[in-house]
Coordinates of C-alpha atoms in Angstrom, one line a residue:
M1 CA 144.0 97.8 24.6
A2 CA 144.4 101.2 26.3
R3 CA 141.3 103.0 27.8
V4 CA 141.3 106.6 28.3
E5 CA 139.0 108.2 30.8
I6 CA 138.1 112.1 30.9
A7 CA 136.5 113.5 33.9
V8 CA 134.0 115.6 32.2
E9 CA 133.1 117.8 35.1
T10 CA 137.0 118.9 35.5
C11 CA 137.7 119.3 32.0
K12 CA 137.6 123.0 30.6
G13 CA 137.8 122.2 26.8
C14 CA 141.2 123.6 26.1
E15 CA 141.8 121.1 23.6
L16 CA 145.5 120.7 24.4
C17 CA 144.7 116.7 24.4
V18 CA 143.5 116.8 21.2
V19 CA 146.5 118.5 19.7
A20 CA 148.9 116.3 21.5
C21 CA 147.3 112.7 20.7
P22 CA 149.4 111.3 17.7
R23 CA 146.7 108.8 16.7
K24 CA 143.8 111.5 16.8
C25 CA 141.6 109.6 19.1
L26 CA 140.2 112.7 21.0
G27 CA 137.9 115.3 19.9
K28 CA 135.4 117.6 21.7
S29 CA 132.0 116.7 23.0
R30 CA 128.9 118.2 21.7
A31 CA 127.4 118.4 25.0
A32 CA 128.4 121.1 27.8
N33 CA 129.5 120.0 31.3
G34 CA 127.8 121.3 34.3
K35 CA 130.3 124.7 34.2
G36 CA 129.5 125.2 30.4
Y37 CA 132.5 124.0 29.0
Y38 CA 132.7 121.7 25.9
P39 CA 135.1 119.0 27.3
A40 CA 137.4 116.3 25.5
A41 CA 136.0 113.1 24.3
V42 CA 137.2 110.0 22.9
A43 CA 136.2 110.1 19.3
E44 CA 138.2 106.5 18.2
P45 CA 138.8 104.6 21.1
D46 CA 140.1 101.9 18.8
K47 CA 143.1 103.8 17.6
C48 CA 144.6 104.5 21.0
T49 CA 147.9 103.0 21.9
G50 CA 148.0 104.2 25.6
C51 CA 150.6 106.4 24.9
A52 CA 149.5 108.9 27.5
M53 CA 150.4 111.9 25.6
C54 CA 146.9 113.5 26.6
A55 CA 147.2 112.9 30.1
L56 CA 150.6 114.7 30.2
V57 CA 149.4 117.7 28.6
C58 CA 146.3 118.3 30.5
P59 CA 146.7 121.2 32.6
D60 CA 143.6 120.1 34.9
V61 CA 144.5 116.6 35.2
A62 CA 141.4 115.5 34.0
I63 CA 142.8 112.5 31.7
S64 CA 143.6 109.0 33.2
V65 CA 144.6 106.4 30.7
W66 CA 144.9 102.9 31.4
R67 CA 146.7 100.2 29.6

């Protein structure tokens, strides 16, 4: 099973990862980070296959994928 970690304080909430996820595992957090951005969040962790598309498109390098 794969695991996605998002560095909440680094993420600016651009949602590129949300669009790139083929399994629609990611969404937007309801809580703002310390900078006032609403970062990405893992909405459906059981659907994740570990493809790492989210990490590849992240301009802030805020996503790590563990398989």
